[in-house]
Structure formats: C-alpha cells, structure tokens
mmCIF file of C-alpha atoms in Angstrom:
data_model
loop_
_atom_site.group_PDB
_atom_site.id
_atom_site.type_symbol
_atom_site.label_atom_id
_atom_site.label_comp_id
_atom_site.label_asym_id
_atom_site.label_seq_id
_atom_site.Cartn_x
_atom_site.Cartn_y
_atom_site.Cartn_z
ATOM 1 C CA UNK A 1 155.991 103.883 124.364
ATOM 2 C CA UNK A 2 158.751 106.421 123.783
ATOM 3 C CA UNK A 3 159.974 104.375 120.816
ATOM 4 C CA UNK A 4 156.461 104.276 119.356
ATOM 5 C CA UNK A 5 156.015 108.012 119.702
ATOM 6 C CA UNK A 6 159.403 108.805 118.177
ATOM 7 C CA UNK A 7 158.742 106.536 115.203
ATOM 8 C CA UNK A 8 155.226 107.853 114.771
ATOM 9 C CA UNK A 9 156.327 111.461 114.974
ATOM 10 C CA UNK A 10 158.985 110.829 112.344
ATOM 11 C CA UNK A 11 156.517 109.037 110.113
ATOM 12 C CA UNK A 12 154.009 111.852 110.319
ATOM 13 C CA UNK A 13 156.670 114.464 109.721
ATOM 14 C CA UNK A 14 158.193 112.666 106.730
ATOM 15 C CA UNK A 15 155.206 110.987 105.270
ATOM 16 C CA UNK A 16 152.447 113.541 105.228
ATOM 17 C CA UNK A 17 149.990 110.730 105.964
ATOM 18 C CA UNK A 18 151.920 107.936 104.299
ATOM 19 C CA UNK A 19 152.089 104.830 106.530
ATOM 20 C CA UNK A 20 155.783 104.686 107.450
ATOM 21 C CA UNK A 21 155.176 102.939 110.771
ATOM 22 C CA UNK A 22 152.568 100.718 112.392
ATOM 23 C CA UNK A 23 150.836 101.352 115.688
ATOM 24 C CA UNK A 24 151.241 98.171 117.743
ATOM 25 C CA UNK A 25 148.136 97.154 119.673
ATOM 26 C CA UNK A 26 147.149 93.927 121.402
ATOM 27 C CA UNK A 27 144.111 91.765 122.062
ATOM 28 C CA UNK A 28 144.416 89.596 125.162
ATOM 29 C CA UNK A 29 142.015 86.802 126.067
ATOM 30 C CA UNK A 30 141.743 83.071 126.789
ATOM 31 C CA UNK A 31 142.860 81.318 123.619
ATOM 32 C CA UNK A 32 143.472 78.152 125.618
ATOM 33 C CA UNK A 33 141.802 76.686 128.664
ATOM 34 C CA UNK A 34 138.125 76.351 129.585
ATOM 35 C CA UNK A 35 137.171 79.747 128.172
ATOM 36 C CA UNK A 36 138.950 79.490 124.833
ATOM 37 C CA UNK A 37 135.651 79.858 122.978
ATOM 38 C CA UNK A 38 135.407 83.436 124.258
ATOM 39 C CA UNK A 39 138.990 84.154 123.307
ATOM 40 C CA UNK A 40 138.193 83.150 119.763
ATOM 41 C CA UNK A 41 135.188 85.501 119.766
ATOM 42 C CA UNK A 42 137.396 88.392 120.885
ATOM 43 C CA UNK A 43 140.119 87.531 118.389
ATOM 44 C CA UNK A 44 137.660 87.375 115.504
ATOM 45 C CA UNK A 45 136.072 90.705 116.381
ATOM 46 C CA UNK A 46 139.337 92.543 117.004
ATOM 47 C CA UNK A 47 140.996 91.277 113.825
ATOM 48 C CA UNK A 48 138.004 92.241 111.685
ATOM 49 C CA UNK A 49 137.993 95.726 113.208
ATOM 50 C CA UNK A 50 141.706 96.171 112.549
ATOM 51 C CA UNK A 51 141.314 94.978 108.971
ATOM 52 C CA UNK A 52 138.382 97.345 108.380
ATOM 53 C CA UNK A 53 140.106 100.331 109.973
ATOM 54 C CA UNK A 54 143.332 99.712 108.053
ATOM 55 C CA UNK A 55 141.401 99.370 104.793
ATOM 56 C CA UNK A 56 140.103 102.900 105.377
ATOM 57 C CA UNK A 57 143.538 104.393 105.992
ATOM 58 C CA UNK A 58 144.322 103.265 109.519
ATOM 59 C CA UNK A 59 144.801 105.626 112.472
ATOM 60 C CA UNK A 60 146.695 108.914 112.206
ATOM 61 C CA UNK A 61 147.877 107.785 108.810
ATOM 62 C CA UNK A 62 149.356 104.590 110.247
ATOM 63 C CA UNK A 63 148.256 100.968 110.126
ATOM 64 C CA UNK A 64 147.205 99.178 113.271
ATOM 65 C CA UNK A 65 149.357 96.081 113.902
ATOM 66 C CA UNK A 66 147.485 93.590 116.086
ATOM 67 C CA UNK A 67 149.208 91.174 118.460
ATOM 68 C CA UNK A 68 146.964 88.489 119.942
ATOM 69 C CA UNK A 69 148.047 87.070 123.329
ATOM 70 C CA UNK A 70 146.727 84.243 125.462
ATOM 71 C CA UNK A 71 146.154 84.604 129.210
ATOM 72 C CA UNK A 72 144.000 81.435 129.585
ATOM 73 C CA UNK A 73 141.875 83.440 132.083
ATOM 74 C CA UNK A 74 144.633 82.782 134.597
ATOM 75 C CA UNK A 75 145.669 85.786 136.754
ATOM 76 C CA UNK A 76 149.359 84.797 136.889
ATOM 77 C CA UNK A 77 149.521 84.248 133.162
ATOM 78 C CA UNK A 78 147.687 87.525 132.621
ATOM 79 C CA UNK A 79 150.335 89.417 134.577
ATOM 80 C CA UNK A 80 153.117 87.674 132.627
ATOM 81 C CA UNK A 81 151.435 88.593 129.310
ATOM 82 C CA UNK A 82 150.940 92.201 130.479
ATOM 83 C CA UNK A 83 154.626 92.503 131.300
ATOM 84 C CA UNK A 84 155.589 91.069 127.919
ATOM 85 C CA UNK A 85 153.335 93.560 126.132
ATOM 86 C CA UNK A 86 154.709 96.454 128.175
ATOM 87 C CA UNK A 87 158.269 95.450 127.241
ATOM 88 C CA UNK A 88 157.267 95.527 123.574
ATOM 89 C CA UNK A 89 155.922 99.101 123.793
ATOM 90 C CA UNK A 90 152.373 98.081 122.861
ATOM 91 C CA UNK A 91 150.308 101.242 122.536
ATOM 92 C CA UNK A 92 146.908 99.847 123.519
ATOM 93 C CA UNK A 93 145.447 96.649 124.976
ATOM 94 C CA UNK A 94 141.949 95.420 124.227
ATOM 95 C CA UNK A 95 141.411 93.015 127.096
ATOM 96 C CA UNK A 96 141.344 90.987 129.086
ATOM 97 C CA UNK A 97 138.238 88.770 129.045
ATOM 98 C CA UNK A 98 138.017 87.430 132.597
ATOM 99 C CA UNK A 99 137.816 90.032 135.344
ATOM 100 C CA UNK A 100 140.317 87.966 137.355
ATOM 101 C CA UNK A 101 142.834 88.603 134.586
ATOM 102 C CA UNK A 102 141.972 92.211 133.746
ATOM 103 C CA UNK A 103 142.311 93.422 137.325
ATOM 104 C CA UNK A 104 145.918 92.322 138.056
ATOM 105 C CA UNK A 105 147.025 93.132 134.507
ATOM 106 C CA UNK A 106 145.716 96.704 134.827
ATOM 107 C CA UNK A 107 148.471 97.545 137.314
ATOM 108 C CA UNK A 108 151.149 96.616 134.781
ATOM 109 C CA UNK A 109 149.472 98.677 132.054
ATOM 110 C CA UNK A 110 149.125 101.650 134.396
ATOM 111 C CA UNK A 111 152.804 101.584 135.258
ATOM 112 C CA UNK A 112 153.705 101.361 131.569
ATOM 113 C CA UNK A 113 151.297 104.137 130.533
ATOM 114 C CA UNK A 114 149.248 101.814 128.321
ATOM 115 C CA UNK A 115 145.533 102.289 127.725
ATOM 116 C CA UNK A 116 143.454 99.231 128.613
ATOM 117 C CA UNK A 117 139.851 98.790 127.460
ATOM 118 C CA UNK A 118 138.241 95.458 128.301
ATOM 119 C CA UNK A 119 135.496 94.258 125.921
ATOM 120 C CA UNK A 120 134.071 91.892 128.513
ATOM 121 C CA UNK A 121 135.276 92.186 132.139
ATOM 122 C CA UNK A 122 132.262 93.123 134.232
ATOM 123 C CA UNK A 123 133.579 93.040 137.827
ATOM 124 C CA UNK A 124 132.945 96.459 139.372
ATOM 125 C CA UNK A 125 136.387 96.336 141.032
ATOM 126 C CA UNK A 126 138.139 96.718 137.666
ATOM 127 C CA UNK A 127 137.259 100.373 137.291
ATOM 128 C CA UNK A 128 136.335 101.165 140.895
ATOM 129 C CA UNK A 129 139.767 100.202 142.273
ATOM 130 C CA UNK A 130 141.600 101.928 139.433
ATOM 131 C CA UNK A 131 139.631 105.123 139.998
ATOM 132 C CA UNK A 132 140.321 105.078 143.762
ATOM 133 C CA UNK A 133 144.041 104.763 143.011
ATOM 134 C CA UNK A 134 143.929 107.699 140.625
ATOM 135 C CA UNK A 135 144.696 105.585 137.558
ATOM 136 C CA UNK A 136 143.429 106.893 134.241
ATOM 137 C CA UNK A 137 144.234 104.003 131.919
ATOM 138 C CA UNK A 138 141.428 101.521 132.724
ATOM 139 C CA UNK A 139 138.151 101.375 130.762
ATOM 140 C CA UNK A 140 135.600 98.808 129.698
ATOM 141 C CA UNK A 141 133.269 98.615 126.697
ATOM 142 C CA UNK A 142 130.663 96.535 128.537
ATOM 143 C CA UNK A 143 128.415 96.912 131.572
ATOM 144 C CA UNK A 144 129.216 96.113 135.214
ATOM 145 C CA UNK A 145 128.157 93.337 137.528
ATOM 146 C CA UNK A 146 126.084 95.649 139.680
ATOM 147 C CA UNK A 147 124.018 96.433 136.585
ATOM 148 C CA UNK A 148 123.956 92.809 135.494
ATOM 149 C CA UNK A 149 123.091 91.515 138.949
ATOM 150 C CA UNK A 150 120.145 93.855 139.222
ATOM 151 C CA UNK A 151 118.713 92.591 135.912
ATOM 152 C CA UNK A 152 119.109 88.969 137.064
ATOM 153 C CA UNK A 153 117.766 89.736 140.521
ATOM 154 C CA UNK A 154 114.784 91.652 139.173
ATOM 155 C CA UNK A 155 113.928 88.722 136.881
ATOM 156 C CA UNK A 156 114.062 86.253 139.762
ATOM 157 C CA UNK A 157 111.941 88.503 141.943
ATOM 158 C CA UNK A 158 109.353 88.915 139.218
ATOM 159 C CA UNK A 159 109.079 85.170 138.554
ATOM 160 C CA UNK A 160 110.148 83.393 141.743
ATOM 161 C CA UNK A 161 109.424 85.808 144.622
ATOM 162 C CA UNK A 162 107.537 83.288 146.758
ATOM 163 C CA UNK A 163 109.429 80.197 145.597
ATOM 164 C CA UNK A 164 112.747 78.687 146.790
ATOM 165 C CA UNK A 165 115.766 80.248 145.055
ATOM 166 C CA UNK A 166 119.406 79.149 145.306
ATOM 167 C CA UNK A 167 122.575 81.100 144.555
ATOM 168 C CA UNK A 168 125.721 79.258 143.445
ATOM 169 C CA UNK A 169 129.045 80.795 142.411
ATOM 170 C CA UNK A 170 132.406 79.462 141.205
ATOM 171 C CA UNK A 171 134.574 81.590 143.551
ATOM 172 C CA UNK A 172 136.158 83.458 140.648
ATOM 173 C CA UNK A 173 136.372 87.255 140.623
ATOM 174 C CA UNK A 174 133.676 87.260 137.971
ATOM 175 C CA UNK A 175 131.430 84.487 139.253
ATOM 176 C CA UNK A 176 131.415 85.538 142.861
ATOM 177 C CA UNK A 177 131.049 89.204 141.891
ATOM 178 C CA UNK A 178 127.920 88.674 139.825
ATOM 179 C CA UNK A 179 126.462 86.303 142.418
ATOM 180 C CA UNK A 180 126.977 88.914 145.127
ATOM 181 C CA UNK A 181 125.259 91.595 143.080
ATOM 182 C CA UNK A 182 122.336 89.302 142.224
ATOM 183 C CA UNK A 183 121.976 88.422 145.918
ATOM 184 C CA UNK A 184 121.878 92.132 146.792
ATOM 185 C CA UNK A 185 119.077 92.705 144.301
ATOM 186 C CA UNK A 186 117.117 89.711 145.604
ATOM 187 C CA UNK A 187 117.541 90.625 149.252
ATOM 188 C CA UNK A 188 116.639 94.278 148.651
ATOM 189 C CA UNK A 189 113.323 93.064 147.206
ATOM 190 C CA UNK A 190 112.643 90.904 150.263
ATOM 191 C CA UNK A 191 113.696 87.583 148.731
ATOM 192 C CA UNK A 192 116.122 85.465 150.777
ATOM 193 C CA UNK A 193 117.947 82.609 149.033
ATOM 194 C CA UNK A 194 117.394 79.189 150.640
ATOM 195 C CA UNK A 195 120.823 77.928 149.592
ATOM 196 C CA UNK A 196 124.072 79.824 149.043
ATOM 197 C CA UNK A 197 126.880 77.564 147.763
ATOM 198 C CA UNK A 198 130.200 77.805 146.000
ATOM 199 C CA UNK A 199 131.899 75.386 143.602
ATOM 200 C CA UNK A 200 135.380 75.443 142.130
ATOM 201 C CA UNK A 201 136.207 76.182 138.507
ATOM 202 C CA UNK A 202 137.044 72.889 136.872
ATOM 203 C CA UNK A 203 134.728 70.772 139.030
ATOM 204 C CA UNK A 204 132.804 68.165 137.055
ATOM 205 C CA UNK A 205 130.766 66.198 139.601
ATOM 206 C CA UNK A 206 127.907 68.186 141.116
ATOM 207 C CA UNK A 207 125.962 65.242 142.520
ATOM 208 C CA UNK A 208 126.185 66.506 146.115
ATOM 209 C CA UNK A 209 125.200 70.038 145.116
ATOM 210 C CA UNK A 210 122.193 68.809 143.118
ATOM 211 C CA UNK A 211 121.087 66.590 146.021
ATOM 212 C CA UNK A 212 121.181 69.582 148.328
ATOM 213 C CA UNK A 213 119.191 71.683 145.863
ATOM 214 C CA UNK A 214 116.603 68.914 145.521
ATOM 215 C CA UNK A 215 116.287 68.552 149.258
ATOM 216 C CA UNK A 216 115.563 72.288 149.548
ATOM 217 C CA UNK A 217 113.004 71.957 146.721
ATOM 218 C CA UNK A 218 114.687 74.762 144.845
ATOM 219 C CA UNK A 219 112.753 76.074 141.848
ATOM 220 C CA UNK A 220 115.337 78.554 140.523
ATOM 221 C CA UNK A 221 119.136 78.492 140.610
ATOM 222 C CA UNK A 222 121.240 81.567 139.934
ATOM 223 C CA UNK A 223 124.748 80.516 138.894
ATOM 224 C CA UNK A 224 127.577 83.021 138.852
ATOM 225 C CA UNK A 225 130.372 81.541 136.783
ATOM 226 C CA UNK A 226 131.312 80.201 133.367
ATOM 227 C CA UNK A 227 129.648 78.139 130.687
ATOM 228 C CA UNK A 228 131.205 74.732 131.300
ATOM 229 C CA UNK A 229 130.238 74.458 134.951
ATOM 230 C CA UNK A 230 126.803 75.962 134.219
ATOM 231 C CA UNK A 231 126.216 73.313 131.567
ATOM 232 C CA UNK A 232 127.331 70.478 133.820
ATOM 233 C CA UNK A 233 125.175 71.701 136.703
ATOM 234 C CA UNK A 234 122.013 71.891 134.619
ATOM 235 C CA UNK A 235 122.688 68.582 132.888
ATOM 236 C CA UNK A 236 123.286 66.740 136.149
ATOM 237 C CA UNK A 237 120.264 68.451 137.721
ATOM 238 C CA UNK A 238 118.034 67.114 134.945
ATOM 239 C CA UNK A 239 119.596 63.660 135.244
ATOM 240 C CA UNK A 240 118.673 63.643 138.916
ATOM 241 C CA UNK A 241 115.124 64.881 138.291
ATOM 242 C CA UNK A 242 115.598 68.494 139.391
ATOM 243 C CA UNK A 243 113.678 70.797 137.049
ATOM 244 C CA UNK A 244 114.635 74.114 138.628
ATOM 245 C CA UNK A 245 115.105 77.046 136.258
ATOM 246 C CA UNK A 246 118.755 77.898 135.688
ATOM 247 C CA UNK A 247 119.501 81.613 135.456
ATOM 248 C CA UNK A 248 123.092 82.638 134.800
ATOM 249 C CA UNK A 249 125.279 85.412 133.491
ATOM 250 C CA UNK A 250 127.164 86.840 130.524
ATOM 251 C CA UNK A 251 129.471 83.822 130.281
ATOM 252 C CA UNK A 252 126.776 81.723 128.596
ATOM 253 C CA UNK A 253 126.654 83.118 125.014
ATOM 254 C CA UNK A 254 128.895 80.347 123.688
ATOM 255 C CA UNK A 255 127.832 77.316 121.699
ATOM 256 C CA UNK A 256 130.000 75.264 124.056
ATOM 257 C CA UNK A 257 127.263 75.594 126.720
ATOM 258 C CA UNK A 258 124.793 73.663 124.557
ATOM 259 C CA UNK A 259 127.413 71.192 123.393
ATOM 260 C CA UNK A 260 127.952 70.187 127.024
ATOM 261 C CA UNK A 261 124.420 70.598 128.384
ATOM 262 C CA UNK A 262 122.576 69.151 125.413
ATOM 263 C CA UNK A 263 118.733 69.154 125.681
ATOM 264 C CA UNK A 264 119.100 69.756 129.437
ATOM 265 C CA UNK A 265 120.089 73.331 128.558
ATOM 266 C CA UNK A 266 116.667 74.027 127.030
ATOM 267 C CA UNK A 267 115.160 77.171 128.527
ATOM 268 C CA UNK A 268 118.286 78.257 130.428
ATOM 269 C CA UNK A 269 118.284 82.013 130.960
ATOM 270 C CA UNK A 270 121.248 84.349 131.199
ATOM 271 C CA UNK A 271 121.978 88.065 131.315
ATOM 272 C CA UNK A 272 123.961 89.621 128.494
ATOM 273 C CA UNK A 273 124.158 92.823 126.456
ATOM 274 C CA UNK A 274 121.330 93.561 124.002
ATOM 275 C CA UNK A 275 121.587 91.788 120.657
ATOM 276 C CA UNK A 276 123.891 94.171 118.831
ATOM 277 C CA UNK A 277 123.586 92.075 115.673
ATOM 278 C CA UNK A 278 120.098 93.454 115.157
ATOM 279 C CA UNK A 279 121.139 97.118 115.508
ATOM 280 C CA UNK A 280 121.505 99.273 112.359
ATOM 281 C CA UNK A 281 125.049 100.298 113.360
ATOM 282 C CA UNK A 282 126.166 96.689 113.083
ATOM 283 C CA UNK A 283 124.458 95.759 109.806
ATOM 284 C CA UNK A 284 127.451 96.063 107.484
ATOM 285 C CA UNK A 285 129.851 94.344 109.886
ATOM 286 C CA UNK A 286 127.399 91.515 110.619
ATOM 287 C CA UNK A 287 126.965 90.934 106.899
ATOM 288 C CA UNK A 288 130.762 90.768 106.506
ATOM 289 C CA UNK A 289 130.971 88.116 109.217
ATOM 290 C CA UNK A 290 128.116 86.141 107.646
ATOM 291 C CA UNK A 291 129.933 86.118 104.331
ATOM 292 C CA UNK A 292 132.816 84.445 106.190
ATOM 293 C CA UNK A 293 130.418 81.660 107.174
ATOM 294 C CA UNK A 294 129.037 82.622 110.579
ATOM 295 C CA UNK A 295 127.259 85.458 112.361
ATOM 296 C CA UNK A 296 129.285 87.172 115.099
ATOM 297 C CA UNK A 297 128.680 85.233 118.309
ATOM 298 C CA UNK A 298 128.820 86.418 121.926
ATOM 299 C CA UNK A 299 131.488 89.073 122.504
ATOM 300 C CA UNK A 300 132.646 89.378 118.893
ATOM 301 C CA UNK A 301 131.023 92.756 118.284
ATOM 302 C CA UNK A 302 132.091 94.103 121.668
ATOM 303 C CA UNK A 303 135.699 93.323 120.732
ATOM 304 C CA UNK A 304 135.150 95.064 117.392
ATOM 305 C CA UNK A 305 133.736 98.098 119.198
ATOM 306 C CA UNK A 306 136.700 98.211 121.563
ATOM 307 C CA UNK A 307 139.114 98.599 118.653
ATOM 308 C CA UNK A 308 136.833 101.243 117.136
ATOM 309 C CA UNK A 309 136.915 103.218 120.362
ATOM 310 C CA UNK A 310 140.706 103.257 120.436
ATOM 311 C CA UNK A 311 140.943 104.289 116.806
ATOM 312 C CA UNK A 312 138.446 107.131 117.233
ATOM 313 C CA UNK A 313 140.059 108.299 120.456
ATOM 314 C CA UNK A 314 143.504 108.475 118.819
ATOM 315 C CA UNK A 315 142.090 110.397 115.890
ATOM 316 C CA UNK A 316 140.241 112.809 118.212
ATOM 317 C CA UNK A 317 143.392 113.296 120.327
ATOM 318 C CA UNK A 318 145.710 113.375 117.312
ATOM 319 C CA UNK A 319 147.968 111.332 119.536
ATOM 320 C CA UNK A 320 148.540 107.895 121.033
ATOM 321 C CA UNK A 321 149.938 109.218 124.329
ATOM 322 C CA UNK A 322 147.875 108.096 127.308
ATOM 323 C CA UNK A 323 147.117 111.584 128.733
ATOM 324 C CA UNK A 324 145.873 112.751 125.337
ATOM 325 C CA UNK A 325 143.807 109.578 124.822
ATOM 326 C CA UNK A 326 142.251 109.983 128.261
ATOM 327 C CA UNK A 327 141.089 113.495 127.411
ATOM 328 C CA UNK A 328 139.488 112.193 124.218
ATOM 329 C CA UNK A 329 137.938 109.246 125.986
ATOM 330 C CA UNK A 330 136.311 111.541 128.552
ATOM 331 C CA UNK A 331 135.069 114.056 126.009
ATOM 332 C CA UNK A 332 133.913 111.941 123.070
ATOM 333 C CA UNK A 333 130.883 109.874 122.230
ATOM 334 C CA UNK A 334 132.114 106.977 120.118
ATOM 335 C CA UNK A 335 130.114 105.548 117.244
ATOM 336 C CA UNK A 336 130.551 101.791 117.286
ATOM 337 C CA UNK A 337 128.907 98.599 116.031
ATOM 338 C CA UNK A 338 127.237 98.332 119.451
ATOM 339 C CA UNK A 339 125.843 101.840 119.152
ATOM 340 C CA UNK A 340 127.036 105.115 120.731
ATOM 341 C CA UNK A 341 129.410 104.689 123.667
ATOM 342 C CA UNK A 342 130.308 107.358 126.191
ATOM 343 C CA UNK A 343 132.418 106.849 129.300
ATOM 344 C CA UNK A 344 131.997 108.245 132.808
ATOM 345 C CA UNK A 345 134.930 109.441 134.881
ATOM 346 C CA UNK A 346 135.601 105.935 136.184
ATOM 347 C CA UNK A 347 135.958 104.437 132.689
ATOM 348 C CA UNK A 348 132.539 102.733 132.665
ATOM 349 C CA UNK A 349 130.034 103.082 129.829
ATOM 350 C CA UNK A 350 127.083 105.294 130.660
ATOM 351 C CA UNK A 351 124.303 103.325 128.988
ATOM 352 C CA UNK A 352 122.349 100.458 130.508
ATOM 353 C CA UNK A 353 124.109 97.210 129.746
ATOM 354 C CA UNK A 354 122.061 94.034 130.174
ATOM 355 C CA UNK A 355 118.908 92.158 129.165
ATOM 356 C CA UNK A 356 117.731 88.545 129.601
ATOM 357 C CA UNK A 357 118.489 85.897 126.969
ATOM 358 C CA UNK A 358 117.275 82.319 126.588
ATOM 359 C CA UNK A 359 118.711 79.065 125.187
ATOM 360 C CA UNK A 360 116.294 77.219 122.912
ATOM 361 C CA UNK A 361 117.017 74.277 120.606
ATOM 362 C CA UNK A 362 120.763 74.865 120.553
ATOM 363 C CA UNK A 363 120.582 78.617 119.980
ATOM 364 C CA UNK A 364 120.318 81.662 122.209
ATOM 365 C CA UNK A 365 118.231 84.773 121.686
ATOM 366 C CA UNK A 366 117.264 87.928 123.537
ATOM 367 C CA UNK A 367 113.896 87.633 125.216
#
C-alpha cells in the first residue's frame, strides 16, 4: 500500500490529473469449481464497471487496473489468494463470493489495510465479527442472511403454515447460515419443521433424503446451499414422486440450476435481491450488456455496483488510504446501478435486501 500511495502521490503532483499510474484493484470469486458460474457473473460485472469508469477518466485521475483471482469458493484457497493480493499491494478487493471465503480472507485484508467489499457474501458473521474485533475494512454490497431468512420464512409461513415443512442445509457457512435464519423466522411464527437435515457440498445421490422427506409427507422444502445440490435434490424428488415445493436462497440465479434440474425445476422459488435490471439506474448499463449478447445475470450488477462504490468513495475521500476511505464510506450515499447504497457502522447496506423469485420455463423472474 505504501508503494501505491507514493506512486499515486507522485503522479498527482507531476501530472495534474494525467494518468501516470494505475490503481490496482482485484475481483475475487470462484472461477473454477462448482460455483464458477457465479464467478463469471462477478468478473463480467466488475470488468464492465472498470471499463466504464476508466472511459470517464478513472479515479483520482488514475486508471483502475483490475486483477481477477480465483478462490474456487474454498476457504484455504481464499486465504492463499488474499495473501497474494496483499503482497502485491492491491488497493481494494471486490469479493469474495462465498461467505466461507470472504470471512477468513477478511483477516488478511484487515492486517494489510485493504478495503474489502463483497458483492455477494450474505453470512451475518462477515460484518458482525469484523465489527466486534474493531476492524473497519469489511463491507458488503448485498443484504444479510438474517434479512434473507426472514423473507423466506415469512413466505413459508404465509403459504405452508399448517403443512409439513422441511429444512435442509449443505453445512457451508452460507448454506447453514441462511437455513438457521429461515428456521428462526419459521419458529418465531409458530411453525416447527418436521425434518431438519444436512447434506455435504458435492453430494449427488439424495435418494435417502428424498425417501425421508416422502415418509414425512413434506409439502415444502427450504434448502440452504448452492445451485447444483438444489437442482439435484428437486430433480431426484420429482423422479421419486415427491412434489413438495422447493424454496431456496440467493445461490439459485444461475442458468446452471435449470441445466441440471431440467423441467423438475419448474416453479422453484428462491430469495434474491430485487431485479436491478428493471431499475432506471441500471438502464444504460443493462443495454450495454445486451449489446454484448446477454442481459446481466444474477450478481453481475452487484459486482458492477461494488466497483462503483469504491470509485466514488476514493473520489469523495480524495485518497485510497483505508482510514480516508472508511470516513467516506460512512458518510456517503453511493449512486449505483442497483440504486442508492448507504452503509451502517458495521459495513452493511441500510436498505431492505431480498424478494422472492421463481423459476419458470428455464428462466427466473421476480414474483
């Protein structure tokens, strides 16, 4: 970071706004592994944001230089990547995707004085634990699992209050976290799940689980976890004659879900952020993506917004030093493709974060 600041200071002093140096930033997500589809969404959004910001003059008169790194949603790999980025004096990290990666990586970034803003990690522990430790470098541009779990729980209460409901999670930091929060919302409303089970990420045979669900005559299943396992569960449930409604979480806005589930995925519900693509603030950016051949899927716009936040914070602070950025992050309302974003003292966004979406005929849409 010292090298960045020295170079930047020299560039500003000599150049009068001329781009003599780049500001190195990074996007970290799963470019390989079972969640690679989400990594591609993040990469696409971040790169487009960097290109658009640089085309308008960059940040503090400098160009943003984006490094994209792969953590495969693996905590150990995430820590290794974080250490590599810290050694390269990266000024800012947009990431990670999986909460299980963001949480251990945040300690590395804190020690190195690097700002971290996750576009997608919803586990409450990410910001809660950092705040308790007095860290100031950890933020997220999405909602939290306690918000998401309440939306899922409220939906299940409204539609399945007097019917058998099951809760299944994949034991990951994300999957278990959202399942716990959904259970809290259900139980608070007087609904007790009839089955509470866990699977393991990477499992492919859910015959025993489906048999247990059938025996309990379950009519709704909440699954806390990722798209591949969700797709396999619902497909195998339909193959065994179980018609229970699958309700899941923000890991399902990926075409991969339908590619695996096929017609069995019809009607699957999941919680996710509102459809930013329909918001006026995103119109120009969405059109740019469509000209490239596809509308921005899933977390693409949240990644774009994360880069926007950093750029606006640096401009407001007139600095890329962490203490200066933190002051700007706490004091500023950021105008992004996902609408205005303001942070609370813990680094969480202050607006409500989730609505219910539905898969239909190979596409997903906000209800």
